[in-house]
Short mmCIF file of C-alpha atoms in Angstrom, two decimals:
data_model
loop_
_atom_site.label_atom_id
_atom_site.label_comp_id
_atom_site.label_asym_id
_atom_site.label_seq_id
_atom_site.Cartn_x
_atom_site.Cartn_y
_atom_site.Cartn_z
CA UNK A 1 -21.52 -17.27 -8.02
CA UNK A 2 -18.57 -18.02 -5.74
CA UNK A 3 -16.87 -15.24 -3.79
CA UNK A 4 -13.60 -16.49 -5.30
CA UNK A 5 -12.47 -15.78 -8.85
CA UNK A 6 -12.15 -19.20 -10.53
CA UNK A 7 -9.82 -20.09 -13.41
CA UNK A 8 -10.68 -23.27 -15.30
CA UNK A 9 -7.82 -25.13 -17.00
CA UNK A 10 -8.57 -27.76 -19.63
CA UNK A 11 -6.71 -29.49 -22.43
CA UNK A 12 -5.85 -32.91 -23.77
CA UNK A 13 -4.01 -35.58 -21.81
CA UNK A 14 -0.29 -34.81 -21.65
CA UNK A 15 -0.70 -31.20 -22.75
CA UNK A 16 0.88 -29.93 -19.53
CA UNK A 17 -2.17 -28.66 -17.64
CA UNK A 18 -0.57 -29.48 -14.29
CA UNK A 19 2.43 -27.29 -15.14
CA UNK A 20 0.15 -24.31 -15.78
CA UNK A 21 -1.68 -25.05 -12.55
CA UNK A 22 1.61 -25.13 -10.64
CA UNK A 23 2.72 -21.84 -12.17
CA UNK A 24 -0.48 -20.32 -10.76
CA UNK A 25 0.17 -21.91 -7.36
CA UNK A 26 3.56 -20.16 -7.29
CA UNK A 27 1.53 -16.93 -7.28
CA UNK A 28 -0.46 -18.05 -4.23
CA UNK A 29 -3.50 -19.30 -6.14
CA UNK A 30 -5.33 -22.24 -4.56
CA UNK A 31 -5.11 -24.86 -7.31
CA UNK A 32 -7.29 -27.94 -7.52
CA UNK A 33 -6.84 -31.05 -9.66
CA UNK A 34 -10.25 -32.57 -10.39
CA UNK A 35 -8.54 -35.97 -10.55
CA UNK A 36 -7.46 -35.58 -6.92
CA UNK A 37 -11.07 -34.92 -5.91
CA UNK A 38 -12.00 -38.08 -7.80
CA UNK A 39 -9.35 -40.02 -5.86
CA UNK A 40 -10.88 -38.78 -2.61
CA UNK A 41 -14.38 -39.71 -3.75
CA UNK A 42 -13.21 -43.23 -4.64
CA UNK A 43 -11.72 -43.76 -1.18
CA UNK A 44 -13.34 -46.50 0.84
CA UNK A 45 -16.90 -45.75 2.03
CA UNK A 46 -17.08 -42.42 0.18
CA UNK A 47 -19.89 -41.68 -2.27
CA UNK A 48 -17.78 -42.29 -5.38
CA UNK A 49 -16.59 -45.60 -3.95
CA UNK A 50 -20.15 -46.75 -3.40
CA UNK A 51 -21.22 -45.62 -6.88
CA UNK A 52 -18.30 -47.36 -8.61
CA UNK A 53 -18.84 -50.55 -6.60
CA UNK A 54 -22.50 -50.59 -7.55
CA UNK A 55 -21.63 -50.12 -11.23
CA UNK A 56 -18.68 -52.51 -11.60
CA UNK A 57 -18.80 -54.88 -8.65
CA UNK A 58 -16.03 -56.52 -6.62
CA UNK A 59 -13.78 -56.95 -9.66
CA UNK A 60 -12.41 -53.44 -9.12
CA UNK A 61 -11.43 -54.03 -5.48
CA UNK A 62 -8.09 -54.98 -3.97
CA UNK A 63 -7.83 -57.68 -1.32
CA UNK A 64 -8.13 -55.08 1.45
CA UNK A 65 -11.32 -53.59 -0.02
CA UNK A 66 -9.94 -50.49 -1.75
CA UNK A 67 -10.68 -49.58 -5.34
CA UNK A 68 -7.85 -50.57 -7.66
CA UNK A 69 -7.77 -47.56 -10.00
CA UNK A 70 -5.64 -49.54 -12.45
CA UNK A 71 -8.31 -52.23 -12.80
CA UNK A 72 -11.06 -49.66 -13.03
CA UNK A 73 -9.09 -47.78 -15.68
CA UNK A 74 -8.68 -50.88 -17.83
CA UNK A 75 -12.44 -51.38 -17.82
CA UNK A 76 -13.50 -47.84 -18.66
CA UNK A 77 -10.71 -46.75 -21.00
CA UNK A 78 -11.29 -49.79 -23.20
CA UNK A 79 -15.03 -49.20 -23.43
CA UNK A 80 -16.37 -45.67 -24.14
CA UNK A 81 -19.82 -46.65 -22.90
CA UNK A 82 -18.46 -47.81 -19.54
CA UNK A 83 -16.39 -44.63 -19.30
CA UNK A 84 -19.48 -42.53 -19.86
CA UNK A 85 -21.37 -44.47 -17.18
CA UNK A 86 -18.57 -43.88 -14.67
CA UNK A 87 -18.29 -40.18 -15.58
CA UNK A 88 -22.05 -39.70 -15.23
CA UNK A 89 -21.77 -41.06 -11.69
CA UNK A 90 -18.57 -39.31 -10.57
CA UNK A 91 -18.54 -35.91 -12.31
CA UNK A 92 -21.58 -34.52 -10.45
CA UNK A 93 -19.93 -35.53 -7.17
CA UNK A 94 -16.70 -33.74 -8.15
CA UNK A 95 -18.71 -30.62 -9.00
CA UNK A 96 -20.52 -30.81 -5.67
CA UNK A 97 -17.26 -31.07 -3.71
CA UNK A 98 -15.67 -28.22 -5.64
CA UNK A 99 -18.64 -25.89 -5.09
CA UNK A 100 -18.67 -26.75 -1.39
CA UNK A 101 -14.95 -26.03 -1.23
CA UNK A 102 -15.50 -22.62 -2.83
CA UNK A 103 -18.06 -21.87 -0.12
CA UNK A 104 -15.52 -22.82 2.55
CA UNK A 105 -12.27 -21.29 1.33
CA UNK A 106 -10.74 -17.96 2.28
CA UNK A 107 -8.60 -17.90 -0.86
CA UNK A 108 -9.94 -15.31 -3.33
CA UNK A 109 -8.23 -16.86 -6.39
CA UNK A 110 -8.82 -20.51 -7.27
CA UNK A 111 -7.83 -22.56 -10.33
CA UNK A 112 -9.26 -25.97 -11.21
CA UNK A 113 -7.70 -28.37 -13.70
CA UNK A 114 -10.13 -30.75 -15.40
CA UNK A 115 -9.81 -32.51 -18.72
CA UNK A 116 -13.62 -32.72 -18.93
CA UNK A 117 -14.16 -29.16 -17.71
CA UNK A 118 -16.60 -28.34 -20.50
CA UNK A 119 -18.65 -31.49 -19.98
CA UNK A 120 -19.11 -31.14 -16.23
CA UNK A 121 -20.82 -28.86 -13.73
CA UNK A 122 -17.45 -27.23 -12.98
CA UNK A 123 -17.79 -24.95 -16.00
CA UNK A 124 -20.69 -23.16 -14.31
CA UNK A 125 -18.50 -21.67 -11.59
CA UNK A 126 -15.53 -20.74 -13.81
CA UNK A 127 -14.82 -17.05 -14.48
CA UNK A 128 -11.94 -17.49 -16.92
CA UNK A 129 -11.50 -20.48 -19.27
CA UNK A 130 -7.96 -21.52 -20.23
CA UNK A 131 -7.12 -24.23 -22.74
CA UNK A 132 -3.64 -25.78 -22.91
CA UNK A 133 -2.38 -26.95 -26.30
CA UNK A 134 0.68 -29.05 -27.04
CA UNK A 135 2.18 -30.78 -30.04
CA UNK A 136 1.53 -34.53 -30.15
CA UNK A 137 5.22 -35.42 -29.89
CA UNK A 138 5.46 -33.31 -26.72
CA UNK A 139 2.39 -35.02 -25.27
CA UNK A 140 3.83 -38.46 -26.01
CA UNK A 141 7.16 -37.59 -24.41
CA UNK A 142 5.45 -36.25 -21.27
CA UNK A 143 3.16 -39.24 -20.85
CA UNK A 144 5.98 -41.73 -21.31
CA UNK A 145 8.04 -39.91 -18.69
CA UNK A 146 5.40 -39.04 -16.10
CA UNK A 147 2.98 -41.98 -16.41
CA UNK A 148 5.06 -44.72 -17.96
CA UNK A 149 2.53 -45.18 -20.76
CA UNK A 150 3.42 -46.97 -23.96
CA UNK A 151 3.14 -45.33 -27.37
CA UNK A 152 0.09 -47.49 -28.15
CA UNK A 153 -1.65 -46.59 -24.89
CA UNK A 154 -1.05 -42.90 -25.52
CA UNK A 155 -2.31 -43.10 -29.10
CA UNK A 156 -5.47 -44.88 -27.94
CA UNK A 157 -6.19 -42.27 -25.27
CA UNK A 158 -5.57 -39.35 -27.63
CA UNK A 159 -7.77 -40.89 -30.31
CA UNK A 160 -10.68 -41.28 -27.91
CA UNK A 161 -10.50 -37.74 -26.53
CA UNK A 162 -12.82 -35.13 -27.92
CA UNK A 163 -13.84 -31.64 -26.85
CA UNK A 164 -17.12 -29.81 -27.55
CA UNK A 165 -16.91 -27.86 -30.81
CA UNK A 166 -18.77 -24.90 -29.32
CA UNK A 167 -16.71 -24.57 -26.13
CA UNK A 168 -15.88 -21.03 -25.12
CA UNK A 169 -12.18 -20.39 -24.48
CA UNK A 170 -10.83 -17.13 -23.08
CA UNK A 171 -7.11 -17.91 -23.31
CA UNK A 172 -5.01 -20.47 -25.17
CA UNK A 173 -1.61 -21.53 -23.83
CA UNK A 174 0.80 -23.34 -26.13
CA UNK A 175 2.89 -25.69 -24.01
CA UNK A 176 5.23 -27.43 -26.46
CA UNK A 177 8.34 -25.41 -25.78
CA UNK A 178 10.50 -24.56 -22.75
CA UNK A 179 9.01 -24.19 -19.27
CA UNK A 180 9.97 -20.52 -19.17
CA UNK A 181 7.90 -19.98 -22.31
CA UNK A 182 4.87 -21.36 -20.47
CA UNK A 183 5.58 -18.99 -17.57
CA UNK A 184 5.74 -16.03 -19.96
CA UNK A 185 2.37 -16.96 -21.44
CA UNK A 186 0.82 -17.26 -17.97
CA UNK A 187 2.29 -13.85 -17.13
CA UNK A 188 0.71 -12.31 -20.23
CA UNK A 189 -2.67 -13.81 -19.42
CA UNK A 190 -2.33 -12.67 -15.80
CA UNK A 191 -1.62 -9.10 -16.94
CA UNK A 192 -4.58 -9.22 -19.32
CA UNK A 193 -6.87 -10.36 -16.50
CA UNK A 194 -5.57 -7.52 -14.31
CA UNK A 195 -7.34 -5.07 -16.63
CA UNK A 196 -10.64 -6.39 -15.25
CA UNK A 197 -11.88 -5.07 -11.92
CA UNK A 198 -13.12 -8.44 -10.57
CA UNK A 199 -9.82 -10.25 -11.08
CA UNK A 200 -7.83 -7.22 -9.93
CA UNK A 201 -9.77 -7.11 -6.66
CA UNK A 202 -9.25 -10.84 -6.15
CA UNK A 203 -5.53 -10.51 -6.82
CA UNK A 204 -5.17 -7.65 -4.34
CA UNK A 205 -7.06 -9.66 -1.74
CA UNK A 206 -4.74 -12.62 -2.39
CA UNK A 207 -1.67 -10.47 -1.84
CA UNK A 208 -3.12 -9.23 1.43
CA UNK A 209 -4.26 -12.61 2.77
CA UNK A 210 -1.51 -14.96 1.58
CA UNK A 211 0.37 -15.87 4.78
CA UNK A 212 3.61 -17.16 3.23
CA UNK A 213 5.85 -15.89 0.47
CA UNK A 214 6.54 -18.31 -2.41
CA UNK A 215 9.33 -17.75 -4.92
CA UNK A 216 8.08 -17.37 -8.48
CA UNK A 217 10.12 -18.46 -11.50
CA UNK A 218 12.19 -15.25 -12.01
CA UNK A 219 13.10 -15.19 -8.31
CA UNK A 220 14.18 -18.84 -8.44
CA UNK A 221 16.30 -18.12 -11.48
CA UNK A 222 17.99 -15.19 -9.72
CA UNK A 223 19.00 -17.14 -6.62
CA UNK A 224 22.70 -16.91 -5.83
CA UNK A 225 24.62 -20.00 -7.00
CA UNK A 226 25.61 -20.75 -3.39
CA UNK A 227 21.92 -20.85 -2.45
CA UNK A 228 21.11 -23.13 -5.38
CA UNK A 229 23.60 -25.90 -4.59
CA UNK A 230 21.80 -27.41 -1.54
CA UNK A 231 18.46 -27.17 -3.35
CA UNK A 232 19.82 -29.26 -6.21
CA UNK A 233 21.05 -31.78 -3.62
CA UNK A 234 17.68 -32.01 -1.89
CA UNK A 235 16.00 -32.61 -5.24
CA UNK A 236 18.62 -35.27 -6.12
CA UNK A 237 19.99 -33.52 -9.18
CA UNK A 238 23.73 -33.92 -9.51
CA UNK A 239 24.07 -31.88 -12.71
CA UNK A 240 22.87 -28.64 -11.12
CA UNK A 241 22.25 -26.76 -14.35
CA UNK A 242 18.69 -25.38 -14.42
CA UNK A 243 17.08 -24.83 -11.04
CA UNK A 244 13.83 -23.27 -12.22
CA UNK A 245 13.15 -26.18 -14.57
CA UNK A 246 13.97 -28.70 -11.85
CA UNK A 247 11.70 -26.99 -9.32
CA UNK A 248 8.79 -26.94 -11.74
CA UNK A 249 9.27 -30.54 -12.85
CA UNK A 250 9.46 -31.61 -9.20
CA UNK A 251 6.30 -29.61 -8.42
CA UNK A 252 7.87 -28.13 -5.30
CA UNK A 253 7.74 -24.67 -3.75
CA UNK A 254 10.52 -22.54 -2.26
CA UNK A 255 9.79 -20.22 0.65
CA UNK A 256 12.44 -18.18 2.49
CA UNK A 257 13.22 -18.86 6.15
CA UNK A 258 14.47 -15.89 8.11
CA UNK A 259 16.68 -13.27 6.47
CA UNK A 260 19.45 -15.45 5.06
CA UNK A 261 19.80 -17.81 2.12
CA UNK A 262 17.77 -20.58 3.73
CA UNK A 263 14.64 -21.94 2.08
CA UNK A 264 11.86 -24.35 2.85
CA UNK A 265 11.29 -26.85 0.04
CA UNK A 266 7.79 -28.21 0.25
CA UNK A 267 5.08 -29.83 -1.81
CA UNK A 268 1.30 -29.70 -1.87
CA UNK A 269 -0.14 -32.94 -3.20
CA UNK A 270 -3.67 -34.24 -2.64
CA UNK A 271 -4.06 -31.29 -0.24
CA UNK A 272 -1.23 -32.57 1.99
CA UNK A 273 1.65 -30.17 2.64
CA UNK A 274 4.92 -32.08 2.89
CA UNK A 275 8.30 -30.62 3.83
CA UNK A 276 10.88 -31.86 1.33
CA UNK A 277 13.87 -30.26 2.98
CA UNK A 278 15.63 -27.13 4.20
CA UNK A 279 18.36 -25.69 2.03
CA UNK A 280 20.65 -24.75 4.96
CA UNK A 281 20.70 -25.39 8.72
CA UNK A 282 18.85 -22.79 10.78
CA UNK A 283 17.96 -22.04 14.37
CA UNK A 284 15.02 -23.98 15.78
CA UNK A 285 12.97 -20.84 16.39
CA UNK A 286 13.44 -19.78 12.75
CA UNK A 287 12.30 -23.21 11.57
CA UNK A 288 9.25 -23.18 13.86
CA UNK A 289 8.30 -19.67 12.78
CA UNK A 290 8.46 -20.73 9.13
CA UNK A 291 6.46 -23.86 9.90
CA UNK A 292 3.74 -21.76 11.53
CA UNK A 293 3.45 -19.68 8.34
CA UNK A 294 3.34 -22.82 6.22
CA UNK A 295 0.55 -24.15 8.43
CA UNK A 296 -1.37 -20.92 7.86
CA UNK A 297 -0.92 -21.29 4.11
CA UNK A 298 -2.04 -24.92 4.26
CA UNK A 299 -5.22 -23.82 6.03
CA UNK A 300 -5.61 -21.00 3.49
CA UNK A 301 -5.45 -23.64 0.71
CA UNK A 302 -7.90 -25.96 2.53
CA UNK A 303 -5.13 -28.48 3.16
CA UNK A 304 -5.72 -31.64 5.16
CA UNK A 305 -2.43 -31.83 7.04
CA UNK A 306 1.25 -30.95 7.33
CA UNK A 307 3.91 -33.65 7.16
CA UNK A 308 7.38 -33.02 8.60
CA UNK A 309 10.15 -35.63 8.14
CA UNK A 310 12.71 -35.69 10.95
CA UNK A 311 15.96 -37.57 11.43
CA UNK A 312 16.92 -39.25 14.71
CA UNK A 313 19.23 -36.41 15.74
CA UNK A 314 16.28 -34.00 15.85
CA UNK A 315 14.76 -35.45 19.03
CA UNK A 316 14.31 -32.05 20.73
CA UNK A 317 12.50 -30.65 17.70
CA UNK A 318 10.32 -33.74 17.57
CA UNK A 319 9.23 -33.19 21.17
CA UNK A 320 8.42 -29.55 20.44
CA UNK A 321 6.32 -30.46 17.42
CA UNK A 322 4.41 -33.06 19.42
CA UNK A 323 3.56 -30.31 21.91
CA UNK A 324 2.23 -28.31 18.93
CA UNK A 325 -0.18 -31.02 17.84
CA UNK A 326 1.96 -33.23 15.62
CA UNK A 327 1.92 -37.02 15.88
CA UNK A 328 3.98 -39.80 14.37
CA UNK A 329 2.52 -41.06 11.13
CA UNK A 330 2.36 -44.67 12.27
CA UNK A 331 0.28 -43.72 15.32
CA UNK A 332 -2.67 -42.75 13.10
CA UNK A 333 -5.57 -45.00 12.30
CA UNK A 334 -5.40 -44.64 8.55
CA UNK A 335 -9.13 -45.16 8.22
CA UNK A 336 -9.67 -41.95 10.20
CA UNK A 337 -7.11 -40.03 8.09
CA UNK A 338 -7.20 -41.84 4.71
CA UNK A 339 -5.85 -38.79 2.89
CA UNK A 340 -2.42 -39.78 4.26
CA UNK A 341 -2.48 -42.81 1.97
CA UNK A 342 -2.14 -40.50 -1.04
CA UNK A 343 1.37 -39.37 -0.06
CA UNK A 344 3.99 -41.76 -1.47
CA UNK A 345 6.81 -40.04 0.44
CA UNK A 346 5.71 -41.30 3.84
CA UNK A 347 6.12 -45.04 3.36
CA UNK A 348 9.48 -46.65 2.76
CA UNK A 349 11.67 -43.90 4.22
CA UNK A 350 14.04 -44.02 7.19
CA UNK A 351 12.92 -40.69 8.65
CA UNK A 352 10.25 -40.23 11.26
CA UNK A 353 7.26 -38.44 9.77
CA UNK A 354 5.27 -36.17 12.06
CA UNK A 355 1.78 -35.27 10.90
CA UNK A 356 -0.55 -32.51 12.00
CA UNK A 357 -4.13 -32.97 10.74
CA UNK A 358 -6.01 -29.73 10.14
CA UNK A 359 -9.74 -29.69 10.93
CA UNK A 360 -10.62 -27.34 8.05
CA UNK A 361 -9.15 -29.53 5.31
CA UNK A 362 -11.01 -30.47 2.16
CA UNK A 363 -11.32 -34.10 3.28
CA UNK A 364 -14.18 -33.15 5.62
CA UNK A 365 -16.13 -31.97 2.55
CA UNK A 366 -15.95 -35.33 0.73
CA UNK A 367 -19.39 -36.98 0.96
#
């Protein structure tokens, strides 16, 4: 059994599993999306890539030799037998990577989101099983908004999904209402788990080891209106009505810089930490101190790299970051750091992106 306490999150497509996972990340939990591990495994020359190529041939490749997940999806989601063949090849690899990650992480609390949790090896390392429910109309609305799926596509996917009748579930979370309702349910489950000595020890260890403070939902809600305004602007919301809902929908984190009302806004996607913005100007030494803590947290979460966008007027800061091991994104050979390809914020922007690869990231564990 892993030295970390592992929460397993399952549920139907569009039920809001990623929201529950993000709510746990706000508490410092290392959260893992099994789909992201699959994306890594399907990267060129990785074991999942080779397996998929052997099963489906060149028809799933783009012109530059990468797997086109859209083409692959059309094949397997229209044929249950082909889907099962792909899952039989990929799921054991995902389980292998996740177990290896557990052996190599310092984070004592880990959560994994997997729609096929109960049909994969992941279930064997899970200490607490959570299942996320949602009304069908809520699922349809989410999938249309987040994935651009049509009503017919959603209906087909929902019809084909099935879960084992004998699956053991420790906690149900109903995710059809407001985001704050989901947070309250997570809080109740968290408090229930705290009555157990194993989880309580893991939670205390997390509090002790977590290198950077992250605002949870009540703290975001209580931010002074003056502190909220620049955050709304960074997240491109002109209405400025509900910050906690916006933060959760944007899947970003807020961490204080210094003693004032200045906050880092950052994301953690595909194990890449990306700075989204800073709510107010601050001294360079305050920024660098906060960045050091964020680097520690990224290592703590087995992250692959940090990405810092800079404007032209920040030339002095750019030079300092280069001295600290950062490099311009376009100077990387993307084949040596393919995890950078998973960040859509890097391409197509006018800022200079500085990247610091971290040697302990999960990418090194992908076979």
